[in-house]
Short mmCIF file of C-alpha atoms in Angstrom, two decimals:
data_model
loop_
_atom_site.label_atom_id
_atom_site.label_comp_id
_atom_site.label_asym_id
_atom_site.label_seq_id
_atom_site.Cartn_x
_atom_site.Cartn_y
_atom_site.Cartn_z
CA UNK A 1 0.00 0.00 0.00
CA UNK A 2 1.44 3.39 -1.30
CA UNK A 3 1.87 6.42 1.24
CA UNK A 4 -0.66 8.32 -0.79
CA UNK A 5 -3.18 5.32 -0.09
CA UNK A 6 -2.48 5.49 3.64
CA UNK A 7 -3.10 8.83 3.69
CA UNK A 8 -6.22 8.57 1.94
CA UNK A 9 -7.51 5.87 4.24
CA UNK A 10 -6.35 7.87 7.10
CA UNK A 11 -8.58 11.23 6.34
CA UNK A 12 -11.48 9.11 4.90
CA UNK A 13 -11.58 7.00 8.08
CA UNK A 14 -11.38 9.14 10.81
CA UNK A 15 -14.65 11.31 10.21
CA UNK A 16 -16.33 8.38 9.36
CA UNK A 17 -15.61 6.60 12.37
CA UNK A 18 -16.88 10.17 14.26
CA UNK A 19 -19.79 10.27 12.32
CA UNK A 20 -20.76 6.50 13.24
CA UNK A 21 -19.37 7.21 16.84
CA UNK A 22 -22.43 9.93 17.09
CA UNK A 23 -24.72 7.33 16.07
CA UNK A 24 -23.86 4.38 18.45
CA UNK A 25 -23.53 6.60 21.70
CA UNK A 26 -26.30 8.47 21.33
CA UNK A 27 -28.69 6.37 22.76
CA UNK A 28 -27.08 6.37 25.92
CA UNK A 29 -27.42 9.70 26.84
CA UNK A 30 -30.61 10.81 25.67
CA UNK A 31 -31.75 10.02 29.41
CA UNK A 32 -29.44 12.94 30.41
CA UNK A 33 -30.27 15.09 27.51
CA UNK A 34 -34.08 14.69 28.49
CA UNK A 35 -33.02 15.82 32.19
CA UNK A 36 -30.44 18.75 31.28
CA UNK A 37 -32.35 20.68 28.79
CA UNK A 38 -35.94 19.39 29.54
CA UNK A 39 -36.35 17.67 26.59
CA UNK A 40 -39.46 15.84 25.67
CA UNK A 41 -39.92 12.32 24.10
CA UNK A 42 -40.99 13.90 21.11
CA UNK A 43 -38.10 16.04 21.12
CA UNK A 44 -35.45 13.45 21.78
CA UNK A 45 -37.14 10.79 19.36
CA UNK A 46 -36.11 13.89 16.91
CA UNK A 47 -32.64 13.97 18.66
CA UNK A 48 -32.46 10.59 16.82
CA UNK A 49 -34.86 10.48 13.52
CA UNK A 50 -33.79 13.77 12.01
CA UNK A 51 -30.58 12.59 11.46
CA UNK A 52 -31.31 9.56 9.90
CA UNK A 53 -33.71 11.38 7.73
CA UNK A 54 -31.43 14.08 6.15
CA UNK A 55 -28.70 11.32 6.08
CA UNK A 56 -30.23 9.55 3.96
CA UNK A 57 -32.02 11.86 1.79
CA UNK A 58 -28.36 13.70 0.54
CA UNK A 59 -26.11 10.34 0.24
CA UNK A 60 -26.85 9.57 -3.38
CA UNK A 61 -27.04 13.52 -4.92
CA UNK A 62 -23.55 14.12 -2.10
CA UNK A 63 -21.99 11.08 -3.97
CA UNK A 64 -23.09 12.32 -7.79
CA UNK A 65 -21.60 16.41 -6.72
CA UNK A 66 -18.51 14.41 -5.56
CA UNK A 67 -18.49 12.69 -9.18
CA UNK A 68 -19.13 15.91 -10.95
CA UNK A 69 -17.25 18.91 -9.03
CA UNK A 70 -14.43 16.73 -7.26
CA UNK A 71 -14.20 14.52 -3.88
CA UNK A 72 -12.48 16.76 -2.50
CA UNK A 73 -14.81 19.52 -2.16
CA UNK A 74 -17.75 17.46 -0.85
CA UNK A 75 -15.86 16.03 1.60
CA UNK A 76 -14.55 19.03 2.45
CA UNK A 77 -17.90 20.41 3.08
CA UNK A 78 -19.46 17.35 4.64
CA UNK A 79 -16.76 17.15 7.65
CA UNK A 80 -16.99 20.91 7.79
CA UNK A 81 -20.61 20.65 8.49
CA UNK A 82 -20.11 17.47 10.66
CA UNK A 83 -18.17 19.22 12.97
CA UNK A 84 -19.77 22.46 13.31
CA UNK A 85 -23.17 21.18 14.04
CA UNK A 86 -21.31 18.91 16.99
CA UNK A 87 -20.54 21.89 18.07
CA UNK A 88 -23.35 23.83 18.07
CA UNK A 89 -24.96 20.42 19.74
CA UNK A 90 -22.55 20.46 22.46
CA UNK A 91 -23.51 23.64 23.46
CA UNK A 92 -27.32 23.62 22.36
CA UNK A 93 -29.06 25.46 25.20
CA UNK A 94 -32.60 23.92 24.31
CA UNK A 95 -34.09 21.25 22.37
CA UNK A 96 -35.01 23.08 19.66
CA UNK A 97 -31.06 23.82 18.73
CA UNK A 98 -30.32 20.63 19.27
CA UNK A 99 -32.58 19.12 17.15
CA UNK A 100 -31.76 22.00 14.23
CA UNK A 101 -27.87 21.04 14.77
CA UNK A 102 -28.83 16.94 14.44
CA UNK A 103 -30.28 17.40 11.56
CA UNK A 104 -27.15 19.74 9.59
CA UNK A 105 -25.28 16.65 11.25
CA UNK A 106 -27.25 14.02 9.14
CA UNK A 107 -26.54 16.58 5.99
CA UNK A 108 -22.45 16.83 6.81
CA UNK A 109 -22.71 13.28 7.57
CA UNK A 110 -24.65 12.53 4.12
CA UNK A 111 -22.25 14.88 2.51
CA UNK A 112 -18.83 13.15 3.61
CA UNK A 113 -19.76 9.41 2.93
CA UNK A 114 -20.14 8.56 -0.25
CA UNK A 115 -16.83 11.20 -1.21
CA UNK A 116 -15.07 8.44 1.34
CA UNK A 117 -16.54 5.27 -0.57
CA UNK A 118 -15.79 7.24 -4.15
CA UNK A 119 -12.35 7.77 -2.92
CA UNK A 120 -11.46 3.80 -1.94
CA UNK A 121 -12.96 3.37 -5.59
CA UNK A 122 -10.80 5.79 -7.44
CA UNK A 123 -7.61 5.11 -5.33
CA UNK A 124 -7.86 1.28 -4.66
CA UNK A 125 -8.03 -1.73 -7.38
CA UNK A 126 -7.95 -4.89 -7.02
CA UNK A 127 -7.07 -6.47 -3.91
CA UNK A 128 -5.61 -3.61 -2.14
CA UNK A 129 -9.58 -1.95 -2.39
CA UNK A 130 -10.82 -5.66 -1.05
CA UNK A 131 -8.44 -4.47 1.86
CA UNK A 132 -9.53 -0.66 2.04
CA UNK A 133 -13.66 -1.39 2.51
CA UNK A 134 -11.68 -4.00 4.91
CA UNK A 135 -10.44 -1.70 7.07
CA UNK A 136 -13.97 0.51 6.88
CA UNK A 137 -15.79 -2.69 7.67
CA UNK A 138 -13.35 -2.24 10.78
CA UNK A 139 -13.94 1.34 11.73
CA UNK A 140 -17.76 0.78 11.23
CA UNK A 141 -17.26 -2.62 13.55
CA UNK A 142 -15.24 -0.35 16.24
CA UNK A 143 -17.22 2.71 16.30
CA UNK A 144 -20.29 0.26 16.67
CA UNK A 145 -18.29 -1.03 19.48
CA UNK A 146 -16.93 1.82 21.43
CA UNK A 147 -19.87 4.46 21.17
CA UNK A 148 -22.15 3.21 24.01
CA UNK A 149 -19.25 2.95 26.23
CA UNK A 150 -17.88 5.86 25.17
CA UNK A 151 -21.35 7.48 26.12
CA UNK A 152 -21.70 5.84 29.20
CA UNK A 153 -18.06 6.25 30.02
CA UNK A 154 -18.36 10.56 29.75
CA UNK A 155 -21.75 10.19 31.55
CA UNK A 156 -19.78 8.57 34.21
CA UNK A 157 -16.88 11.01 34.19
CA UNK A 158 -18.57 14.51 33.42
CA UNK A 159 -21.95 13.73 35.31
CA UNK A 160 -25.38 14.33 33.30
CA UNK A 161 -25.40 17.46 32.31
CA UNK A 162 -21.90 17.36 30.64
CA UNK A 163 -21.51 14.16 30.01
CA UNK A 164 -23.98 14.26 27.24
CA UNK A 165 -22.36 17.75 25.68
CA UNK A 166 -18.72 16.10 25.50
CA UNK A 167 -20.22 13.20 23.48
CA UNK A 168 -20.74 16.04 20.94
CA UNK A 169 -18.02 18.00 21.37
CA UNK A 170 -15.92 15.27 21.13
CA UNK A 171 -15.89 15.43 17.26
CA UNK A 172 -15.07 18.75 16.75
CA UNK A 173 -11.07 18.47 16.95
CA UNK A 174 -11.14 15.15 15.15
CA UNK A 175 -12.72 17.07 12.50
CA UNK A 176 -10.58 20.09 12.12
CA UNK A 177 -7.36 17.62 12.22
CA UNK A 178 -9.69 16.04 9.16
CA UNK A 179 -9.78 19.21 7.31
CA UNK A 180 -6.10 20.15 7.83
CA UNK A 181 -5.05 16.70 6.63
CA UNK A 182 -7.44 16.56 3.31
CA UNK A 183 -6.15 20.01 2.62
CA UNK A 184 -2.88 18.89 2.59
CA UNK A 185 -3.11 15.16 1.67
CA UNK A 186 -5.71 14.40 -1.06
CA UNK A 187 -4.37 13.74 -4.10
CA UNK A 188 -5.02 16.51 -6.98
CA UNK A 189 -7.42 14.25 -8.51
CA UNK A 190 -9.28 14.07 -5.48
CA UNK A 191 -10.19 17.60 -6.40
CA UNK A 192 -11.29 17.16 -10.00
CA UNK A 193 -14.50 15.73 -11.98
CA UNK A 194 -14.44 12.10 -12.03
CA UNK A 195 -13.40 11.30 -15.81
CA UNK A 196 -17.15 11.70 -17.84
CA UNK A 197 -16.36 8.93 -20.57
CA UNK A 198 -18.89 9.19 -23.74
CA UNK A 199 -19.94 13.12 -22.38
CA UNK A 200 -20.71 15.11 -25.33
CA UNK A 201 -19.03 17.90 -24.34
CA UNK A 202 -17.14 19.70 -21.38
CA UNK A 203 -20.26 21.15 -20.25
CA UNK A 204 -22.15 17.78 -19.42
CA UNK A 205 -19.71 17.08 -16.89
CA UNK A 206 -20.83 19.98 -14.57
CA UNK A 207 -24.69 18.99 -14.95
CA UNK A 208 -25.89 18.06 -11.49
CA UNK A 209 -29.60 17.06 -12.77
CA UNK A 210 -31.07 19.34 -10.77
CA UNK A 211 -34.72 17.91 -11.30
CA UNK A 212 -33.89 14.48 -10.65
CA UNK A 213 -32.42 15.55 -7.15
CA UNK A 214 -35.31 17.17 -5.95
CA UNK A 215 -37.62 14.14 -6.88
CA UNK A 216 -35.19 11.60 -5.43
CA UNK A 217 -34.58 13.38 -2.25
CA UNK A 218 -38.27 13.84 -2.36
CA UNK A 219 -39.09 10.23 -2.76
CA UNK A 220 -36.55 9.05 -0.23
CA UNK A 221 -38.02 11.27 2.22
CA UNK A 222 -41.34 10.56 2.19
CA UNK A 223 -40.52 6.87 2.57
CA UNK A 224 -38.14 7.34 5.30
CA UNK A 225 -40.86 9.51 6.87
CA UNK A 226 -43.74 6.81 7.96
CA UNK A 227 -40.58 4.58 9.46
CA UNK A 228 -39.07 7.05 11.86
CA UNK A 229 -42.02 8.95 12.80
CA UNK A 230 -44.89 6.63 12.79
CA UNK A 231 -45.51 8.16 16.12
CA UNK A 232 -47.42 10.91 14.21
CA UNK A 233 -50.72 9.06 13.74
CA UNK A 234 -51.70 6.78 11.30
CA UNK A 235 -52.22 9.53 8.14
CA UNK A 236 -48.24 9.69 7.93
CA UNK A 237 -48.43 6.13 6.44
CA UNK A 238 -50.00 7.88 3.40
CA UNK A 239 -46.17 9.30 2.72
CA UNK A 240 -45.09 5.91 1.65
CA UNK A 241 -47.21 5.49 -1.58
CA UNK A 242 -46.46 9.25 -2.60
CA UNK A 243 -42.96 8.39 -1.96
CA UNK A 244 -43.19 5.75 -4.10
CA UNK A 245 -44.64 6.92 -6.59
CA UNK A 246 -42.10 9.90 -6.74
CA UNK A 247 -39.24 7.60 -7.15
CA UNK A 248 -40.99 6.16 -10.07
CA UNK A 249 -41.63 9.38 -11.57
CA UNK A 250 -37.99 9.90 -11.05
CA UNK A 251 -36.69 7.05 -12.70
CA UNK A 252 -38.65 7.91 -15.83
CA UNK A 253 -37.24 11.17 -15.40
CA UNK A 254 -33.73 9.92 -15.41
CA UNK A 255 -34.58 7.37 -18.57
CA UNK A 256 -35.64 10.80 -20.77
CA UNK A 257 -32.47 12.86 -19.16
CA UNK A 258 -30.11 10.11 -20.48
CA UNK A 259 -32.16 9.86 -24.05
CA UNK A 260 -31.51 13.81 -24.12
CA UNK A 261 -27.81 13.16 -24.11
CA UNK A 262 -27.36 14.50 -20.67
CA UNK A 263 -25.81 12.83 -17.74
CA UNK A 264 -28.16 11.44 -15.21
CA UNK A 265 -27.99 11.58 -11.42
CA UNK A 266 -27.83 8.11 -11.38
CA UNK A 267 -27.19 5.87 -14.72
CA UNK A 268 -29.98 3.58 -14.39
CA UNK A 269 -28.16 1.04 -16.35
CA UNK A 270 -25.98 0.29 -13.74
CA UNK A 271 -28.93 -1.75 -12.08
CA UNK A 272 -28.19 -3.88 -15.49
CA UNK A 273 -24.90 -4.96 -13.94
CA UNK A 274 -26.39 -7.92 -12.08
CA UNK A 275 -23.38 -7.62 -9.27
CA UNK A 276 -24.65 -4.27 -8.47
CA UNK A 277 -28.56 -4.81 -8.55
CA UNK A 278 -27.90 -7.85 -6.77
CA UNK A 279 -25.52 -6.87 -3.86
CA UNK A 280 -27.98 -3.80 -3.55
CA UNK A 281 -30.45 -6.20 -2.74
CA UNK A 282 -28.43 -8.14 -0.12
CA UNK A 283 -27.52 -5.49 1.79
CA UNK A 284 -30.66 -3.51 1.60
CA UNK A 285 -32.42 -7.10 3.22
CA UNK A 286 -29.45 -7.35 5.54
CA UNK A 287 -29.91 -4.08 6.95
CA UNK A 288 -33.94 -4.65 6.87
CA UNK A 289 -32.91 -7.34 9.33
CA UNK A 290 -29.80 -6.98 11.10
CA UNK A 291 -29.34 -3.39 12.58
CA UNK A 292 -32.67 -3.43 15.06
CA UNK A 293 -30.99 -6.91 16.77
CA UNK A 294 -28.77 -4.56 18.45
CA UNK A 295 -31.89 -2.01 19.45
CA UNK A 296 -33.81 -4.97 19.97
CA UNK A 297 -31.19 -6.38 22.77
CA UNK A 298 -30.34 -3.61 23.85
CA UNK A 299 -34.13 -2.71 25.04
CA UNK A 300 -34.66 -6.11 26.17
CA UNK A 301 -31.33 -6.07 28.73
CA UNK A 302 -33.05 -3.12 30.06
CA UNK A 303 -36.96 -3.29 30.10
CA UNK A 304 -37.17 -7.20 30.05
CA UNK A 305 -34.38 -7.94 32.26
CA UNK A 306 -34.12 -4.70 34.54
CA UNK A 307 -30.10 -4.32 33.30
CA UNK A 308 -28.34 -0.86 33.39
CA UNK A 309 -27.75 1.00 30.13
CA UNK A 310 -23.83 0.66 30.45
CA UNK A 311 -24.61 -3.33 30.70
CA UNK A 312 -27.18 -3.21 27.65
CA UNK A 313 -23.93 -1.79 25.57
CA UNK A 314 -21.54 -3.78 26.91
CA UNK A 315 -23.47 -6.92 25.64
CA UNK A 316 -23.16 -6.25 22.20
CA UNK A 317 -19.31 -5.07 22.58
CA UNK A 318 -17.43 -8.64 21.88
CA UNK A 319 -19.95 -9.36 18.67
CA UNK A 320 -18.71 -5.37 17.68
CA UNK A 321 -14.91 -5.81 18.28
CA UNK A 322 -15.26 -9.38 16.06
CA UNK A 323 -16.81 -7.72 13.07
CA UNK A 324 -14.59 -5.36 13.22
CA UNK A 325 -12.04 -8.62 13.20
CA UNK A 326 -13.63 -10.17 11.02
CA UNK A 327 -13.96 -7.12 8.38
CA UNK A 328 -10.43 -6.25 8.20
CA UNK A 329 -10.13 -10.69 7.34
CA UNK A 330 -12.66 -10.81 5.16
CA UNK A 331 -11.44 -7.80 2.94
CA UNK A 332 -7.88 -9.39 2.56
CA UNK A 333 -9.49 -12.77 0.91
CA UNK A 334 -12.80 -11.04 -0.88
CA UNK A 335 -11.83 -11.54 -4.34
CA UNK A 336 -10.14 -15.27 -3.76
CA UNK A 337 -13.35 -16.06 -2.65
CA UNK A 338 -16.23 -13.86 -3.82
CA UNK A 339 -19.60 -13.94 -3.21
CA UNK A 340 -19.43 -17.07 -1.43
CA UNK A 341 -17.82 -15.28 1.59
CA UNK A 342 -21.20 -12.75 1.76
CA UNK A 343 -22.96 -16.23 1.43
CA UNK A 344 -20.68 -17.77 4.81
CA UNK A 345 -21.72 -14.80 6.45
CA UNK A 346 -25.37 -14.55 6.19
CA UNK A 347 -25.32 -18.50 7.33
CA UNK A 348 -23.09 -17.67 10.12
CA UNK A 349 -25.93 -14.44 11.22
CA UNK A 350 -28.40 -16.91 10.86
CA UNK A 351 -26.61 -19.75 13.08
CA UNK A 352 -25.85 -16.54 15.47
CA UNK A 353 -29.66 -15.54 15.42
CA UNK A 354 -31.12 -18.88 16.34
CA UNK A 355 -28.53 -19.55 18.99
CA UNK A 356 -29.86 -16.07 20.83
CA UNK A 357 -33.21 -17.40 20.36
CA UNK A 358 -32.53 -20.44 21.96
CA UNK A 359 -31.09 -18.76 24.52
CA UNK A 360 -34.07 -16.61 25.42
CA UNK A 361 -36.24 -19.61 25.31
CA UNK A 362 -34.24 -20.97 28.03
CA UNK A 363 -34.17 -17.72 29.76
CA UNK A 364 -38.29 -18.00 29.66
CA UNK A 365 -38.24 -21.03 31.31
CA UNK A 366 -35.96 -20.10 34.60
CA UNK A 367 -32.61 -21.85 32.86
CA UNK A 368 -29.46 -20.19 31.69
CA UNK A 369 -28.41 -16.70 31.97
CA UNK A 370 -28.76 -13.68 29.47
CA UNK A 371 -25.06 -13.27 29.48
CA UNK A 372 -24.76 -16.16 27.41
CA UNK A 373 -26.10 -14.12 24.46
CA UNK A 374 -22.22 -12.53 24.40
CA UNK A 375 -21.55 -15.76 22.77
CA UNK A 376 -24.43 -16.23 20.73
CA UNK A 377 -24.43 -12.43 19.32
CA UNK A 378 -20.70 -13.07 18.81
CA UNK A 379 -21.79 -14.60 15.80
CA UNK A 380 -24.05 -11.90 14.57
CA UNK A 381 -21.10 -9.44 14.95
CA UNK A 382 -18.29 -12.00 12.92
CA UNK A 383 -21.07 -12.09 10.36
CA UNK A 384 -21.14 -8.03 9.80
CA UNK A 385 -17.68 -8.02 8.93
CA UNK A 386 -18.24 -11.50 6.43
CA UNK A 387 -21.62 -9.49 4.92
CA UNK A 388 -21.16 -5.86 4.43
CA UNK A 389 -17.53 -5.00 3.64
CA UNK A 390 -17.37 -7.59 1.35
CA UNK A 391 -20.51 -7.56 -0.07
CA UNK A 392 -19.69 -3.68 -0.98
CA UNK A 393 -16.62 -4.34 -2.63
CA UNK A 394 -18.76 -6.67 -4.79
CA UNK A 395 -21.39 -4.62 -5.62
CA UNK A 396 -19.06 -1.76 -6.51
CA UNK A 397 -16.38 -3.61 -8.40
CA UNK A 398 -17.71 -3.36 -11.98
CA UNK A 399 -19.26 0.44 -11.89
CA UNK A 400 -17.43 2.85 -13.67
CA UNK A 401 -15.28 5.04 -11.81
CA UNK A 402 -17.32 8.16 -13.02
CA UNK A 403 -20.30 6.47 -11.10
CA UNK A 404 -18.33 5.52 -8.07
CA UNK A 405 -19.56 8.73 -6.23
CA UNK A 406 -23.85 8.60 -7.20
CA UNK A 407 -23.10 4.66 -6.96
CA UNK A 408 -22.44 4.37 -3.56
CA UNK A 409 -24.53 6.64 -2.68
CA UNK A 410 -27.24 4.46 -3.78
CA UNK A 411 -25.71 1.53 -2.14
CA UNK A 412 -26.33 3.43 1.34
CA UNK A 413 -29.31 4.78 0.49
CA UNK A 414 -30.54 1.00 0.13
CA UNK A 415 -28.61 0.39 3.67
CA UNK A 416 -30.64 4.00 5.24
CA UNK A 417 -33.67 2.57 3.92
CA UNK A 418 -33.67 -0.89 5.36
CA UNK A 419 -32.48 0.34 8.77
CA UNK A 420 -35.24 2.46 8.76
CA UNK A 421 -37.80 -0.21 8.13
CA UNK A 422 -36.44 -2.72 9.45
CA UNK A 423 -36.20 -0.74 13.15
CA UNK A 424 -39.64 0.52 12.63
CA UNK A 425 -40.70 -3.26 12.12
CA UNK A 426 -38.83 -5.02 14.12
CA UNK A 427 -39.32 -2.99 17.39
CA UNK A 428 -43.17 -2.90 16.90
CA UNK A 429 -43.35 -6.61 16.56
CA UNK A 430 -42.02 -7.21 19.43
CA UNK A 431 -43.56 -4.43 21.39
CA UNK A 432 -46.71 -6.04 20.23
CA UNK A 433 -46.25 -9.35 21.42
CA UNK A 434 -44.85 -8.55 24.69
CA UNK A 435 -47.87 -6.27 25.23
CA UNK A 436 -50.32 -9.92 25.77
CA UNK A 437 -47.42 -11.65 26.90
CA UNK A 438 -43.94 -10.95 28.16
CA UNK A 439 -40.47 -9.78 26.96
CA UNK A 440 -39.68 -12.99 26.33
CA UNK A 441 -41.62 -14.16 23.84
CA UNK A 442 -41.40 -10.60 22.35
CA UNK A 443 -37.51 -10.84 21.71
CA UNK A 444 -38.26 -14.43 20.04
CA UNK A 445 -40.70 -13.21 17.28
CA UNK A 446 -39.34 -10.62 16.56
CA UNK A 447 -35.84 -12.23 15.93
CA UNK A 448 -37.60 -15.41 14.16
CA UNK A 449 -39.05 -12.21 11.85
CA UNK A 450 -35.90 -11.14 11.06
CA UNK A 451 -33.94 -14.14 10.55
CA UNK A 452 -36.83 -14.84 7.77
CA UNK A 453 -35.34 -11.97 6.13
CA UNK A 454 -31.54 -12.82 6.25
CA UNK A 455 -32.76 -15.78 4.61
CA UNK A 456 -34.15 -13.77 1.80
CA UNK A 457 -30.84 -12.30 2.10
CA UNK A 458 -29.01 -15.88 1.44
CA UNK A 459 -31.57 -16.32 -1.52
CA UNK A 460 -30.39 -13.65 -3.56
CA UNK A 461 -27.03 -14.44 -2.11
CA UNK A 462 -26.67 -17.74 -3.57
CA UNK A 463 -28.24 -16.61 -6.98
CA UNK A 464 -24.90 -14.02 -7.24
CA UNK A 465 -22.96 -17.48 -6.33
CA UNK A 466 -24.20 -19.32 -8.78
CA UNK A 467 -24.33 -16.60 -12.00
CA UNK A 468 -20.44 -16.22 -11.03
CA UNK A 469 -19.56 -19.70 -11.31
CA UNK A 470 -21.35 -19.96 -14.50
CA UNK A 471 -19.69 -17.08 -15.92
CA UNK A 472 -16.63 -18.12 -14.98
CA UNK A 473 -17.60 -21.63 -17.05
#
């Protein structure tokens, strides 16, 4: 690996991990933001969903500016914005500022990471990029890891009413020292248009398809919307179908864009490349599934089994620290292997998810103790690191560089998407089950539910397997 790689790695990695850090602790302390500033649930269940909203409404329009004007400025921008609005939250006097800041965090954080998976694209091939989404399966594993203790750990230290603050303020010099370093490390090419092959002229290369941001940033939106704020009533369910339907009315936009000769947001033909449609798929189902087991445990240590918060995070923290293992292996031997190594790991989740239920049965039944699930979520974690990393190295490895940037974006769109849905889901089954019977049973539907999905996951899984190894024939 070249210095200039390291380098790149090194800036690309470090807000990423801060950005990911924000997410995992902040769960902790919103007990202590709630007492500081008087916020109410409403209020704090904004804390969280209006970040995850205008995250993933900018990821795949960030990653198409980053094709079009140059990495370097959106990522610029994006950590920029990431760290001013921690800062701004770590001094947010009311709920109101805090909630405006969250949501320019989502946008920074929206803005900064697709430039870093456009970057591992343009300045990684072969297997040394098999070894770069390696090591950002790892930071994703460790900040997954370390953010509730983190949290708990400043809560601890600081007391409530600055604990919560430094969890914000935190990021702020990590992110200057980010700025400094892009400033002076990235690459000049990290600062110009992604090469437009086939553009008719000059000109096309600076068209951001203005129209067909608006509708997809629309559409995502509206069917983020129902997901994180179903809270609202029933009548915010009617933003799915319009959401929908303006995602379909942006896809035929994009269709007559391209047969005007202009460059699209997103080339819709790259859903003809049947890695990338199908490793969209597989991650969008693994995320569907995957992500609320940690909510689901983590609320079930708590409210089912009366634990602390610090314990409910430190359950999960051996399965973290493995995928982040496991992610940094698993990149090293992706292209020996292939798709067969996304196909190990979805088997392995799903071994890992019925071992947890089995667990819980026992639990039910006066047998066993919950801290047995460190071994059985173990599993679950070493799978992360198998799936995603991998699986995204996959996906990616046949789209043109000039699409690396509106590419992944739509890759993590997918990933926003299923989180979303899958929390929203997940949770509500198995509040509604424990509601006429008991946490118990709760924690096993709703983990039967989802391993139905990874299995959907496999499906599609296998049917990448076997188109490779007929190709390759």
């Amino acid at each position: 690996m070249s210095q200039t790689q390291k380098r790149i790695l090194l800036i690309g990695l470090v807000p990423l991990f801060m950005s990911l850090l924000s997410v995992s602790s902040i769960n902790v302390v919103l007990p202590s933001i709630a007492a500081d500033i008087g916020a109410s649930t409403s209020a704090l269940q904004w804390v969280l969903t209006g970040y995850a909203l205008s995250f993933g409404v900018v990821l795949v329009a960030a990653g198409r500016a980053g094709d079009v004007f140059g990495r370097g400025q959106l990522f610029i921008a994006g950590v920029g914005l990431f760290g001013l609005s921690s800062l701004v939250s770590g001094i947010a006097p009311d709920p109101l500022t805090l909630n405006i800041a969250r949501v320019v965090m989502g946008f920074g954080s929206g803005l900064l990471n697709p430039q870093v998976v456009g970057l591992l694209q343009q300045y990684f091939q072969g297997p040394p990029r098999g070894r770069a989404f390696g090591m950002m399966g790892t930071t994703v594993g460790l900040s997954v890891a370390i953010g509730p203790v983190l949290g708990g750990a400043l809560i601890a230290l600081f007391g409530n009413d600055l604990g919560w603050r430094a969890t914000f303020l935190v990021n702020v010099p990590f992110a200057v020292v980010s700025l400094l370093l892009a400033r002076a490390w990235l690459p000049s090419g990290a600062w110009r248009p992604a090469v437009a092959e086939g553009a008719a002229d000059a000109k096309d290369d600076k068209d951001l398809d203005p129209v067909g941001v608006l509708l997809l940033g629309v559409g995502v939106l509206l069917i983020l919307l129902p997901f994180v704020e179903s809270s609202l009533g029933w009548f915010i369910w009617l933003a799915l179908p319009v959401g929908l339907a303006a995602i379909w009315v942006w896809t035929k936009w994009e269709r007559r864009y391209a047969r005007l000769g202009r460059p699209p947001m997103v080339d819709l033909d790259l859903f003809r490349i049947p890695s990338f449609s199908n490793g969209s798929i597989i991650i969008t189902l693994y995320f569907l599934g995957v992500t609320s087991v940690w909510v689901l445990v983590a609320i079930y240590m708590q409210q089912g089994l009366g634990h602390s918060a610090l314990a409910a995070g430190m359950i999960g923290l051996p399965a973290a620290l493995l995928s982040a293992v496991s992610a940094d292996v698993s990149g090293r031997f992706v292209f020996q292997i292939g798709r067969r190594l996304v196909v190990w790991g979805i088997v392995t989740c799903l071994f890992g998810l019925l071992a947890t239920i089995a667990v819980v049965v026992l639990l039910s039944q006066g047998i066993g103790s919950e801290w047995w699930m460190l071994f059985t979520l173990a599993f679950i974690g070493t799978a992360q690191g198998m799936v995603i990393s991998p699986n995204q190295t996959l996906t990616l490895h046949e789209v043109p560089l000039k699409y690396a940037g509106s590419s992944g974006g739509v890759l993590q769109t997918g990933q926003r998407i299923g989180t979303s849905m899958g929390l929203a889901i997940m949770t509500a089954l198995a509040f509604s089950i424990t509601a006429v019977s008991n946490w118990h049973m709760g924690m096993i539907g709703a983990f039967a539910a989802i391993a139905v999905v990874v299995i959907l996951a496999g499906i599609v899984g296998l049917v990448e397997v076997r188109r490779g190894g007929s190709r390759r024939r």
